[in-house]
């Protein structure tokens, strides 16, 4: 049992969000819809959580990341949740080991191998290394621990003149192919929740959008990937025609385009007030104000994306 864990309600929601990796939005939805924890209220009316609540929420997050539905695990006791998460994580480690015993599971090894392939302009080696990483690692680890750091290093070396536009283009072409193959390898039925992914006009960096598409596809979402540089009204049009359950937009560069606020407001008015809009990418914080004005959720990690998609899916099933 876990008596050593404090039951005093003392942590505000932002601290709980940081500790569990869940967003404040997800915490509120899970509480309201599934009663996963019962926070107390401070004198000012703010939610306060205990250590036990934090532990329970962190376990629920791990269960969701392993592919469970919140509606199925929300009522489990703390001990049962511990048991379930241990089982899921043991199985994942076992799966990693049994697929190809010779593969290393350390993301850094793949990043180093991929960079070497880029430096020597060896597209075949790069593609093989990325496919190996895709087999050996979970989708979030592939994206967050291999592809994102690799892109950052390519960007850095390119900036310092150590890599040419040719190197970057070769890497871009291979990454695009690998991510597209991950996305199209999963073929969910028409009844699956749909996610439209694109970047708005003026945003031509593509990989953030491709990452989201691949990550959502591995969670069983029906992904409608529209690529880059599309007027917001067209993104909303597709979302409506395809009966999508959410829209994901990636904002990377520039960070100060005055036209983005207008596009975002068109996106909201044409997609309707109830369509969840998710935003990510290194420029999303710079557009926080217009994003908040249209009630978009800024997503900061792949785990956060999974938890948000799972909450949207559960809302959809419950509706
Ligand atoms: C590849 C690349 C290019 C390629 C793009 C190819 C392509 N097909 O996309 C090319 C060569 C075309 C390019 C061009 C330029 N680039 Co460039 N590029 C990059 C690089 C290396 C990767 C960018 C990328 O795709 N990032 C996207 C993802 C991988 O990262 P992220 O934004 O942090 O997103 C994370 C999460 O937020 C999440 N995410 C992203 N989107 C979303 C969306 C949702 C819904 C969710 C849930 C999550 C999510 O996924 C990521 C992983 O966790 C970066 C360096 C870097 N470190 O990022 C520079 C970089 C972005 N580029 C930069 C610049 C300056 C340019 C150019 C202006 C260069 C030039 N002088 O021409 C042009 C701009 C062209 C234009 N009109 O916009 C700068 C931007 C600086 C700044 N102030 O922001 C960077 C940072 C490089 C640098 N250090 O200077 N670039």
mmCIF file of C-alpha atoms and ligand atoms in Angstrom:
data_model
loop_
_atom_site.group_PDB
_atom_site.id
_atom_site.type_symbol
_atom_site.label_atom_id
_atom_site.label_comp_id
_atom_site.label_asym_id
_atom_site.label_seq_id
_atom_site.Cartn_x
_atom_site.Cartn_y
_atom_site.Cartn_z
ATOM 1 C CA UNK A 1 0.000 0.000 0.000
ATOM 2 C CA UNK A 2 1.042 3.632 -0.246
ATOM 3 C CA UNK A 3 0.354 5.138 3.191
ATOM 4 C CA UNK A 4 3.673 7.003 3.082
ATOM 5 C CA UNK A 5 2.277 9.254 0.392
ATOM 6 C CA UNK A 6 0.807 12.462 1.704
ATOM 7 C CA UNK A 7 -2.935 12.935 1.321
ATOM 8 C CA UNK A 8 -2.809 16.640 2.186
ATOM 9 C CA UNK A 9 -4.229 18.724 -0.689
ATOM 10 C CA UNK A 10 -1.505 21.267 -1.323
ATOM 11 C CA UNK A 11 -0.378 21.271 -4.989
ATOM 12 C CA UNK A 12 -1.872 23.796 -7.455
ATOM 13 C CA UNK A 13 -2.906 22.579 -10.910
ATOM 14 C CA UNK A 14 0.159 24.013 -12.703
ATOM 15 C CA UNK A 15 2.497 22.043 -10.418
ATOM 16 C CA UNK A 16 0.454 18.887 -10.991
ATOM 17 C CA UNK A 17 0.591 19.512 -14.752
ATOM 18 C CA UNK A 18 4.392 19.809 -14.588
ATOM 19 C CA UNK A 19 4.790 16.720 -12.403
ATOM 20 C CA UNK A 20 2.466 14.467 -14.384
ATOM 21 C CA UNK A 21 3.114 15.762 -17.916
ATOM 22 C CA UNK A 22 -0.656 16.283 -18.394
ATOM 23 C CA UNK A 23 -2.005 19.682 -19.396
ATOM 24 C CA UNK A 24 -4.265 21.654 -17.053
ATOM 25 C CA UNK A 25 -7.056 21.203 -19.665
ATOM 26 C CA UNK A 26 -6.718 17.429 -19.585
ATOM 27 C CA UNK A 27 -6.662 17.425 -15.768
ATOM 28 C CA UNK A 28 -9.922 19.394 -15.634
ATOM 29 C CA UNK A 29 -11.620 17.213 -18.284
ATOM 30 C CA UNK A 30 -10.564 13.962 -16.588
ATOM 31 C CA UNK A 31 -11.783 15.243 -13.235
ATOM 32 C CA UNK A 32 -15.115 16.473 -14.574
ATOM 33 C CA UNK A 33 -15.915 13.565 -16.846
ATOM 34 C CA UNK A 34 -14.303 10.604 -15.110
ATOM 35 C CA UNK A 35 -13.850 11.765 -11.535
ATOM 36 C CA UNK A 36 -10.258 10.462 -11.558
ATOM 37 C CA UNK A 37 -9.359 12.578 -8.499
ATOM 38 C CA UNK A 38 -11.215 15.020 -6.269
ATOM 39 C CA UNK A 39 -9.092 18.114 -5.731
ATOM 40 C CA UNK A 40 -9.866 20.438 -2.819
ATOM 41 C CA UNK A 41 -10.310 24.190 -3.389
ATOM 42 C CA UNK A 42 -8.137 26.964 -1.999
ATOM 43 C CA UNK A 43 -9.706 30.060 -0.433
ATOM 44 C CA UNK A 44 -9.437 31.692 -3.843
ATOM 45 C CA UNK A 45 -11.313 28.750 -5.451
ATOM 46 C CA UNK A 46 -8.251 27.193 -7.111
ATOM 47 C CA UNK A 47 -7.853 23.425 -7.301
ATOM 48 C CA UNK A 48 -5.426 21.773 -4.867
ATOM 49 C CA UNK A 49 -4.146 18.213 -5.200
ATOM 50 C CA UNK A 50 -2.435 15.752 -2.815
ATOM 51 C CA UNK A 51 0.670 13.625 -3.441
ATOM 52 C CA UNK A 52 -1.690 10.660 -3.829
ATOM 53 C CA UNK A 53 -3.628 12.517 -6.538
ATOM 54 C CA UNK A 54 -0.374 13.330 -8.345
ATOM 55 C CA UNK A 55 0.710 9.703 -8.202
ATOM 56 C CA UNK A 56 -2.653 8.506 -9.513
ATOM 57 C CA UNK A 57 -2.643 11.050 -12.374
ATOM 58 C CA UNK A 58 0.927 10.190 -13.372
ATOM 59 C CA UNK A 59 0.000 6.484 -13.478
ATOM 60 C CA UNK A 60 -3.089 7.236 -15.567
ATOM 61 C CA UNK A 61 -0.886 9.210 -17.955
ATOM 62 C CA UNK A 62 1.453 6.224 -18.332
ATOM 63 C CA UNK A 63 -1.498 3.883 -18.889
ATOM 64 C CA UNK A 64 -2.851 6.181 -21.643
ATOM 65 C CA UNK A 65 0.595 6.453 -23.253
ATOM 66 C CA UNK A 66 0.659 2.644 -23.390
ATOM 67 C CA UNK A 67 -2.562 2.726 -25.437
ATOM 68 C CA UNK A 68 -5.278 2.346 -22.738
ATOM 69 C CA UNK A 69 -8.504 4.372 -22.848
ATOM 70 C CA UNK A 70 -9.125 6.724 -19.960
ATOM 71 C CA UNK A 71 -12.753 5.528 -19.659
ATOM 72 C CA UNK A 72 -11.449 1.998 -18.974
ATOM 73 C CA UNK A 73 -8.822 2.855 -16.379
ATOM 74 C CA UNK A 74 -10.322 5.866 -14.582
ATOM 75 C CA UNK A 75 -11.946 3.759 -11.823
ATOM 76 C CA UNK A 76 -9.005 1.467 -11.028
ATOM 77 C CA UNK A 77 -7.468 1.520 -7.557
ATOM 78 C CA UNK A 78 -3.945 2.855 -7.122
ATOM 79 C CA UNK A 79 -2.594 -0.678 -6.649
ATOM 80 C CA UNK A 80 -4.370 -1.991 -9.749
ATOM 81 C CA UNK A 81 -3.059 0.973 -11.749
ATOM 82 C CA UNK A 82 0.500 0.242 -10.578
ATOM 83 C CA UNK A 83 0.064 -3.381 -11.622
ATOM 84 C CA UNK A 84 -1.371 -2.475 -15.046
ATOM 85 C CA UNK A 85 1.313 0.096 -15.844
ATOM 86 C CA UNK A 86 4.080 -2.296 -14.790
ATOM 87 C CA UNK A 87 2.570 -4.995 -17.016
ATOM 88 C CA UNK A 88 2.297 -2.619 -20.021
ATOM 89 C CA UNK A 89 5.808 -1.251 -19.601
ATOM 90 C CA UNK A 90 7.354 -4.706 -19.122
ATOM 91 C CA UNK A 91 5.585 -5.851 -22.276
ATOM 92 C CA UNK A 92 6.910 -2.819 -24.189
ATOM 93 C CA UNK A 93 10.496 -3.528 -23.087
ATOM 94 C CA UNK A 94 10.029 -7.187 -23.946
ATOM 95 C CA UNK A 95 8.654 -6.249 -27.370
ATOM 96 C CA UNK A 96 11.623 -3.954 -28.029
ATOM 97 C CA UNK A 97 13.980 -6.792 -27.160
ATOM 98 C CA UNK A 98 12.167 -9.481 -29.096
ATOM 99 C CA UNK A 99 11.622 -7.618 -32.393
ATOM 100 C CA UNK A 100 15.310 -7.424 -33.200
ATOM 101 C CA UNK A 101 17.641 -8.417 -30.419
ATOM 102 C CA UNK A 102 20.627 -6.828 -32.172
ATOM 103 C CA UNK A 103 19.149 -3.317 -32.135
ATOM 104 C CA UNK A 104 20.422 -0.799 -29.644
ATOM 105 C CA UNK A 105 17.642 0.993 -27.758
ATOM 106 C CA UNK A 106 19.653 4.128 -26.900
ATOM 107 C CA UNK A 107 18.272 7.070 -28.916
ATOM 108 C CA UNK A 108 21.660 8.865 -28.882
ATOM 109 C CA UNK A 109 23.212 6.020 -30.844
ATOM 110 C CA UNK A 110 20.661 6.522 -33.607
ATOM 111 C CA UNK A 111 21.132 10.302 -33.631
ATOM 112 C CA UNK A 112 24.894 9.869 -34.050
ATOM 113 C CA UNK A 113 24.455 7.268 -36.825
ATOM 114 C CA UNK A 114 21.917 9.446 -38.649
ATOM 115 C CA UNK A 115 24.127 12.553 -38.477
ATOM 116 C CA UNK A 116 27.057 10.626 -39.842
ATOM 117 C CA UNK A 117 24.869 9.462 -42.743
ATOM 118 C CA UNK A 118 23.798 13.065 -43.423
ATOM 119 C CA UNK A 119 27.397 14.314 -43.313
ATOM 120 C CA UNK A 120 28.475 11.698 -45.853
ATOM 121 C CA UNK A 121 25.329 12.293 -47.950
ATOM 122 C CA UNK A 122 24.415 8.614 -47.549
ATOM 123 C CA UNK A 123 20.617 8.585 -47.988
ATOM 124 C CA UNK A 124 20.372 4.781 -47.856
ATOM 125 C CA UNK A 125 22.220 4.603 -44.545
ATOM 126 C CA UNK A 126 20.104 7.431 -43.139
ATOM 127 C CA UNK A 127 16.859 5.733 -44.115
ATOM 128 C CA UNK A 128 18.022 2.388 -42.692
ATOM 129 C CA UNK A 129 19.088 4.000 -39.399
ATOM 130 C CA UNK A 130 15.755 5.778 -39.046
ATOM 131 C CA UNK A 131 13.755 2.652 -39.873
ATOM 132 C CA UNK A 132 15.777 0.721 -37.272
ATOM 133 C CA UNK A 133 15.057 3.408 -34.714
ATOM 134 C CA UNK A 134 11.354 3.255 -35.659
ATOM 135 C CA UNK A 135 11.342 -0.499 -34.977
ATOM 136 C CA UNK A 136 13.368 -0.354 -31.761
ATOM 137 C CA UNK A 137 11.783 2.687 -30.101
ATOM 138 C CA UNK A 138 8.262 3.806 -29.307
ATOM 139 C CA UNK A 139 6.795 6.527 -31.572
ATOM 140 C CA UNK A 140 7.272 9.300 -28.937
ATOM 141 C CA UNK A 141 10.905 8.255 -28.424
ATOM 142 C CA UNK A 142 11.540 8.187 -32.175
ATOM 143 C CA UNK A 143 10.123 11.703 -32.548
ATOM 144 C CA UNK A 144 11.321 13.405 -29.365
ATOM 145 C CA UNK A 145 14.618 11.592 -28.776
ATOM 146 C CA UNK A 146 15.876 10.903 -32.313
ATOM 147 C CA UNK A 147 14.224 13.058 -34.995
ATOM 148 C CA UNK A 148 13.846 16.341 -33.068
ATOM 149 C CA UNK A 149 17.462 16.380 -31.719
ATOM 150 C CA UNK A 150 18.750 15.301 -35.097
ATOM 151 C CA UNK A 151 16.953 18.195 -36.816
ATOM 152 C CA UNK A 152 18.248 20.590 -34.165
ATOM 153 C CA UNK A 153 21.833 19.424 -34.796
ATOM 154 C CA UNK A 154 21.415 19.629 -38.558
ATOM 155 C CA UNK A 155 20.063 23.186 -38.125
ATOM 156 C CA UNK A 156 22.999 24.131 -35.890
ATOM 157 C CA UNK A 157 25.635 22.736 -38.259
ATOM 158 C CA UNK A 158 23.912 24.279 -41.238
ATOM 159 C CA UNK A 159 23.895 27.650 -39.449
ATOM 160 C CA UNK A 160 27.657 27.352 -38.821
ATOM 161 C CA UNK A 161 28.328 26.452 -42.452
ATOM 162 C CA UNK A 162 29.293 22.866 -41.617
ATOM 163 C CA UNK A 163 26.414 21.416 -43.629
ATOM 164 C CA UNK A 164 25.191 22.721 -46.989
ATOM 165 C CA UNK A 165 21.609 23.124 -48.259
ATOM 166 C CA UNK A 166 22.286 19.861 -50.147
ATOM 167 C CA UNK A 167 22.845 17.981 -46.865
ATOM 168 C CA UNK A 168 19.690 19.490 -45.385
ATOM 169 C CA UNK A 169 17.607 18.625 -48.478
ATOM 170 C CA UNK A 170 18.852 15.043 -48.483
ATOM 171 C CA UNK A 171 17.986 14.693 -44.786
ATOM 172 C CA UNK A 172 14.597 16.382 -45.316
ATOM 173 C CA UNK A 173 13.684 14.032 -48.176
ATOM 174 C CA UNK A 174 14.537 10.900 -46.160
ATOM 175 C CA UNK A 175 12.805 12.078 -42.964
ATOM 176 C CA UNK A 176 9.688 12.952 -44.966
ATOM 177 C CA UNK A 177 9.679 9.446 -46.532
ATOM 178 C CA UNK A 178 10.136 7.688 -43.179
ATOM 179 C CA UNK A 179 7.430 9.726 -41.436
ATOM 180 C CA UNK A 180 4.997 9.303 -44.314
ATOM 181 C CA UNK A 181 5.561 5.557 -44.291
ATOM 182 C CA UNK A 182 4.894 5.458 -40.523
ATOM 183 C CA UNK A 183 1.683 7.424 -41.053
ATOM 184 C CA UNK A 184 0.402 5.348 -43.959
ATOM 185 C CA UNK A 185 1.366 2.016 -42.341
ATOM 186 C CA UNK A 186 -1.597 2.441 -39.984
ATOM 187 C CA UNK A 187 -4.911 2.319 -41.781
ATOM 188 C CA UNK A 188 -7.740 3.105 -39.389
ATOM 189 C CA UNK A 189 -11.347 2.732 -40.554
ATOM 190 C CA UNK A 190 -13.613 5.658 -41.471
ATOM 191 C CA UNK A 191 -15.175 5.533 -37.991
ATOM 192 C CA UNK A 192 -11.843 6.455 -36.330
ATOM 193 C CA UNK A 193 -11.485 9.995 -34.984
ATOM 194 C CA UNK A 194 -10.049 12.266 -37.693
ATOM 195 C CA UNK A 195 -7.219 14.773 -37.291
ATOM 196 C CA UNK A 196 -6.495 17.335 -40.009
ATOM 197 C CA UNK A 197 -2.835 18.405 -39.919
ATOM 198 C CA UNK A 198 -1.311 21.352 -41.799
ATOM 199 C CA UNK A 199 0.667 24.547 -41.464
ATOM 200 C CA UNK A 200 -1.045 27.887 -42.223
ATOM 201 C CA UNK A 201 -0.004 30.218 -45.068
ATOM 202 C CA UNK A 202 3.532 31.517 -44.690
ATOM 203 C CA UNK A 203 4.726 28.578 -42.556
ATOM 204 C CA UNK A 204 6.842 26.310 -44.769
ATOM 205 C CA UNK A 205 8.718 24.196 -42.190
ATOM 206 C CA UNK A 206 7.149 20.817 -42.540
ATOM 207 C CA UNK A 207 8.512 18.410 -39.960
ATOM 208 C CA UNK A 208 6.492 19.536 -36.957
ATOM 209 C CA UNK A 209 3.329 18.787 -38.959
ATOM 210 C CA UNK A 210 4.726 15.452 -40.164
ATOM 211 C CA UNK A 211 5.645 14.524 -36.572
ATOM 212 C CA UNK A 212 2.116 15.190 -35.343
ATOM 213 C CA UNK A 213 0.646 13.244 -38.265
ATOM 214 C CA UNK A 214 2.856 10.210 -37.550
ATOM 215 C CA UNK A 215 2.298 10.361 -33.783
ATOM 216 C CA UNK A 216 -1.512 10.604 -34.128
ATOM 217 C CA UNK A 217 -1.583 7.800 -36.710
ATOM 218 C CA UNK A 218 0.247 5.477 -34.313
ATOM 219 C CA UNK A 219 -2.564 6.191 -31.817
ATOM 220 C CA UNK A 220 -5.184 4.938 -34.300
ATOM 221 C CA UNK A 221 -6.310 8.359 -35.521
ATOM 222 C CA UNK A 222 -7.461 8.827 -39.130
ATOM 223 C CA UNK A 223 -4.921 11.463 -40.150
ATOM 224 C CA UNK A 224 -5.640 13.814 -43.028
ATOM 225 C CA UNK A 225 -2.252 15.371 -43.768
ATOM 226 C CA UNK A 226 -2.403 18.510 -45.910
ATOM 227 C CA UNK A 227 1.261 19.610 -45.848
ATOM 228 C CA UNK A 228 2.448 23.185 -45.524
ATOM 229 C CA UNK A 229 1.481 26.744 -46.399
ATOM 230 C CA UNK A 230 -2.296 26.379 -46.633
ATOM 231 C CA UNK A 231 -4.783 29.233 -46.003
ATOM 232 C CA UNK A 232 -6.635 28.643 -42.734
ATOM 233 C CA UNK A 233 -10.017 28.660 -44.471
ATOM 234 C CA UNK A 234 -8.925 25.688 -46.612
ATOM 235 C CA UNK A 235 -7.751 23.795 -43.525
ATOM 236 C CA UNK A 236 -11.141 24.399 -41.876
ATOM 237 C CA UNK A 237 -12.971 23.357 -45.083
ATOM 238 C CA UNK A 238 -11.237 19.986 -45.139
ATOM 239 C CA UNK A 239 -11.864 19.447 -41.424
ATOM 240 C CA UNK A 240 -15.589 20.027 -41.952
ATOM 241 C CA UNK A 241 -15.875 17.903 -45.116
ATOM 242 C CA UNK A 242 -13.936 15.020 -43.556
ATOM 243 C CA UNK A 243 -15.912 15.211 -40.308
ATOM 244 C CA UNK A 244 -12.673 15.593 -38.364
ATOM 245 C CA UNK A 245 -12.602 15.560 -34.565
ATOM 246 C CA UNK A 246 -9.665 17.993 -34.304
ATOM 247 C CA UNK A 247 -7.250 20.196 -36.248
ATOM 248 C CA UNK A 248 -3.472 20.271 -35.624
ATOM 249 C CA UNK A 249 -1.371 23.168 -36.879
ATOM 250 C CA UNK A 250 2.384 23.572 -36.683
ATOM 251 C CA UNK A 251 4.048 26.994 -36.315
ATOM 252 C CA UNK A 252 7.846 27.094 -36.676
ATOM 253 C CA UNK A 253 9.053 30.177 -38.590
ATOM 254 C CA UNK A 254 8.557 33.111 -38.862
ATOM 255 C CA UNK A 255 7.612 33.924 -35.280
ATOM 256 C CA UNK A 256 6.291 37.425 -35.941
ATOM 257 C CA UNK A 257 3.968 37.168 -38.943
ATOM 258 C CA UNK A 258 1.153 39.682 -38.316
ATOM 259 C CA UNK A 259 -1.083 37.699 -40.713
ATOM 260 C CA UNK A 260 -1.190 34.646 -38.429
ATOM 261 C CA UNK A 261 -3.671 36.205 -35.964
ATOM 262 C CA UNK A 262 -6.141 36.847 -38.804
ATOM 263 C CA UNK A 263 -5.691 33.312 -40.154
ATOM 264 C CA UNK A 264 -6.243 31.828 -36.723
ATOM 265 C CA UNK A 265 -9.420 33.764 -36.207
ATOM 266 C CA UNK A 266 -10.689 32.578 -39.635
ATOM 267 C CA UNK A 267 -9.749 29.025 -38.704
ATOM 268 C CA UNK A 268 -11.867 29.218 -35.545
ATOM 269 C CA UNK A 269 -14.849 30.920 -37.150
ATOM 270 C CA UNK A 270 -14.923 28.494 -40.085
ATOM 271 C CA UNK A 271 -14.193 25.336 -38.094
ATOM 272 C CA UNK A 272 -16.892 26.178 -35.545
ATOM 273 C CA UNK A 273 -16.711 26.827 -31.802
ATOM 274 C CA UNK A 274 -16.503 23.158 -30.747
ATOM 275 C CA UNK A 275 -13.669 21.948 -32.960
ATOM 276 C CA UNK A 276 -10.540 21.319 -30.827
ATOM 277 C CA UNK A 277 -7.555 23.122 -32.383
ATOM 278 C CA UNK A 278 -4.093 21.923 -31.318
ATOM 279 C CA UNK A 279 -0.979 23.959 -32.007
ATOM 280 C CA UNK A 280 2.703 23.135 -31.626
ATOM 281 C CA UNK A 281 6.142 23.956 -33.008
ATOM 282 C CA UNK A 282 8.870 26.284 -31.815
ATOM 283 C CA UNK A 283 6.930 29.428 -32.841
ATOM 284 C CA UNK A 284 3.695 28.479 -31.081
ATOM 285 C CA UNK A 285 4.722 30.235 -27.839
ATOM 286 C CA UNK A 286 5.325 33.442 -29.846
ATOM 287 C CA UNK A 287 1.704 33.240 -31.069
ATOM 288 C CA UNK A 288 0.296 32.420 -27.616
ATOM 289 C CA UNK A 289 -2.015 35.447 -27.578
ATOM 290 C CA UNK A 290 -3.837 34.820 -30.888
ATOM 291 C CA UNK A 291 -3.854 31.073 -30.122
ATOM 292 C CA UNK A 292 -5.471 31.647 -26.744
ATOM 293 C CA UNK A 293 -7.921 34.082 -28.342
ATOM 294 C CA UNK A 294 -9.302 31.224 -30.467
ATOM 295 C CA UNK A 295 -9.155 28.749 -27.568
ATOM 296 C CA UNK A 296 -6.445 26.632 -29.244
ATOM 297 C CA UNK A 297 -4.385 24.313 -27.043
ATOM 298 C CA UNK A 298 -0.628 24.671 -27.235
ATOM 299 C CA UNK A 299 0.932 21.210 -27.053
ATOM 300 C CA UNK A 300 4.469 20.929 -25.742
ATOM 301 C CA UNK A 301 5.400 17.251 -26.025
ATOM 302 C CA UNK A 302 4.384 14.029 -27.714
ATOM 303 C CA UNK A 303 3.049 12.694 -24.391
ATOM 304 C CA UNK A 304 0.963 15.828 -24.028
ATOM 305 C CA UNK A 305 -0.322 15.253 -27.572
ATOM 306 C CA UNK A 306 -1.324 11.653 -26.728
ATOM 307 C CA UNK A 307 -3.127 12.679 -23.555
ATOM 308 C CA UNK A 308 -4.967 15.474 -25.406
ATOM 309 C CA UNK A 309 -5.945 13.219 -28.325
ATOM 310 C CA UNK A 310 -7.122 10.602 -25.873
ATOM 311 C CA UNK A 311 -9.264 13.165 -23.999
ATOM 312 C CA UNK A 312 -10.797 14.367 -27.310
ATOM 313 C CA UNK A 313 -11.502 10.794 -28.364
ATOM 314 C CA UNK A 314 -13.149 9.983 -25.068
ATOM 315 C CA UNK A 315 -15.302 13.117 -25.286
ATOM 316 C CA UNK A 316 -16.317 12.063 -28.774
ATOM 317 C CA UNK A 317 -17.262 8.542 -27.655
ATOM 318 C CA UNK A 318 -19.199 9.923 -24.689
ATOM 319 C CA UNK A 319 -21.091 12.522 -26.804
HETATM 320 C C1 LIG B 1 14.667 21.725 -41.763
HETATM 321 C C2 LIG B 1 14.770 23.216 -41.581
HETATM 322 C C3 LIG B 1 14.569 24.014 -42.702
HETATM 323 C C4 LIG B 1 14.181 23.455 -44.052
HETATM 324 C C5 LIG B 1 12.707 23.113 -44.026
HETATM 325 C C6 LIG B 1 12.435 21.904 -44.891
HETATM 326 C C7 LIG B 1 11.066 21.370 -44.672
HETATM 327 N N1 LIG B 1 10.625 20.604 -45.632
HETATM 328 O O1 LIG B 1 10.398 21.604 -43.675
HETATM 329 C C8 LIG B 1 14.517 24.634 -45.009
HETATM 330 C C9 LIG B 1 15.903 24.496 -45.546
HETATM 331 C C10 LIG B 1 13.566 24.826 -46.182
HETATM 332 C C11 LIG B 1 14.506 25.805 -44.036
HETATM 333 C C12 LIG B 1 14.398 27.096 -44.461
HETATM 334 C C13 LIG B 1 14.529 28.177 -43.630
HETATM 335 N N2 LIG B 1 14.834 28.137 -42.321
HETATM 336 CO CO1 LIG B 1 14.823 26.600 -41.319
HETATM 337 N N3 LIG B 1 15.194 25.072 -40.141
HETATM 338 C C14 LIG B 1 15.064 23.792 -40.328
HETATM 339 C C15 LIG B 1 15.363 23.031 -39.017
HETATM 340 C C16 LIG B 1 16.682 22.295 -39.158
HETATM 341 C C17 LIG B 1 14.232 22.083 -38.604
HETATM 342 C C18 LIG B 1 12.900 22.788 -38.550
HETATM 343 C C19 LIG B 1 11.717 21.967 -38.246
HETATM 344 O O2 LIG B 1 11.122 21.319 -39.085
HETATM 345 N N4 LIG B 1 11.308 22.004 -37.008
HETATM 346 C C20 LIG B 1 10.046 21.422 -36.604
HETATM 347 C C21 LIG B 1 10.175 20.554 -35.379
HETATM 348 C C22 LIG B 1 11.138 19.449 -35.663
HETATM 349 O O3 LIG B 1 10.665 21.216 -34.220
HETATM 350 P P1 LIG B 1 9.813 22.138 -33.247
HETATM 351 O O4 LIG B 1 9.314 23.294 -33.999
HETATM 352 O O5 LIG B 1 10.631 22.367 -32.045
HETATM 353 O O6 LIG B 1 8.525 21.241 -32.858
HETATM 354 C C23 LIG B 1 8.497 20.241 -31.840
HETATM 355 C C24 LIG B 1 7.183 20.201 -31.129
HETATM 356 O O7 LIG B 1 6.681 21.483 -30.888
HETATM 357 C C25 LIG B 1 6.302 19.360 -32.016
HETATM 358 N N5 LIG B 1 5.396 20.047 -32.918
HETATM 359 C C26 LIG B 1 5.701 20.768 -33.986
HETATM 360 N N6 LIG B 1 4.599 21.192 -34.598
HETATM 361 C C27 LIG B 1 3.547 20.695 -33.907
HETATM 362 C C28 LIG B 1 2.176 20.834 -34.117
HETATM 363 C C29 LIG B 1 1.289 20.240 -33.237
HETATM 364 C C30 LIG B 1 -0.185 20.361 -33.445
HETATM 365 C C31 LIG B 1 1.785 19.506 -32.143
HETATM 366 C C32 LIG B 1 0.853 18.845 -31.225
HETATM 367 C C33 LIG B 1 3.167 19.362 -31.940
HETATM 368 C C34 LIG B 1 4.042 19.972 -32.828
HETATM 369 O O8 LIG B 1 7.181 18.601 -32.806
HETATM 370 C C35 LIG B 1 8.533 18.903 -32.543
HETATM 371 C C36 LIG B 1 9.207 17.773 -31.814
HETATM 372 O O9 LIG B 1 8.741 17.579 -30.537
HETATM 373 C C37 LIG B 1 15.395 24.201 -37.969
HETATM 374 C C38 LIG B 1 16.326 23.978 -36.784
HETATM 375 C C39 LIG B 1 15.559 23.445 -35.569
HETATM 376 N N7 LIG B 1 16.274 23.192 -34.557
HETATM 377 O O10 LIG B 1 14.368 23.322 -35.521
HETATM 378 C C40 LIG B 1 15.693 25.439 -38.836
HETATM 379 C C41 LIG B 1 15.084 26.783 -38.439
HETATM 380 C C42 LIG B 1 13.655 26.617 -37.970
HETATM 381 N N8 LIG B 1 15.116 27.524 -39.686
HETATM 382 C C43 LIG B 1 15.423 28.785 -39.551
HETATM 383 C C44 LIG B 1 15.539 29.733 -40.595
HETATM 384 C C45 LIG B 1 16.031 31.112 -40.214
HETATM 385 C C46 LIG B 1 15.212 29.393 -41.912
HETATM 386 C C47 LIG B 1 15.301 30.308 -43.135
HETATM 387 C C48 LIG B 1 14.835 31.760 -42.938
HETATM 388 C C49 LIG B 1 16.745 30.249 -43.632
HETATM 389 C C50 LIG B 1 17.080 31.144 -44.809
HETATM 390 N N9 LIG B 1 17.940 32.077 -44.498
HETATM 391 O O11 LIG B 1 16.558 30.963 -45.868
HETATM 392 C C51 LIG B 1 14.409 29.575 -44.120
HETATM 393 C C52 LIG B 1 12.973 30.069 -43.957
HETATM 394 C C53 LIG B 1 12.107 29.780 -45.082
HETATM 395 C C54 LIG B 1 10.730 30.288 -44.799
HETATM 396 N N10 LIG B 1 10.196 31.063 -45.709
HETATM 397 O O12 LIG B 1 10.146 30.009 -43.771
HETATM 398 C C55 LIG B 1 15.672 29.121 -38.090
HETATM 399 C C56 LIG B 1 14.523 29.915 -37.463
HETATM 400 C C57 LIG B 1 15.050 30.963 -36.500
HETATM 401 C C58 LIG B 1 13.945 31.652 -35.788
HETATM 402 N N11 LIG B 1 14.102 32.890 -35.521
HETATM 403 O O13 LIG B 1 12.939 31.070 -35.448
HETATM 404 C C59 LIG B 1 15.942 27.703 -37.475
HETATM 405 C C60 LIG B 1 15.550 27.562 -35.990
HETATM 406 C C61 LIG B 1 17.454 27.419 -37.663
HETATM 407 C C62 LIG B 1 18.335 28.343 -36.862
HETATM 408 N N12 LIG B 1 18.825 27.883 -35.731
HETATM 409 O O14 LIG B 1 18.554 29.442 -37.255
HETATM 410 N N13 LIG B 1 14.648 25.370 -42.759
#
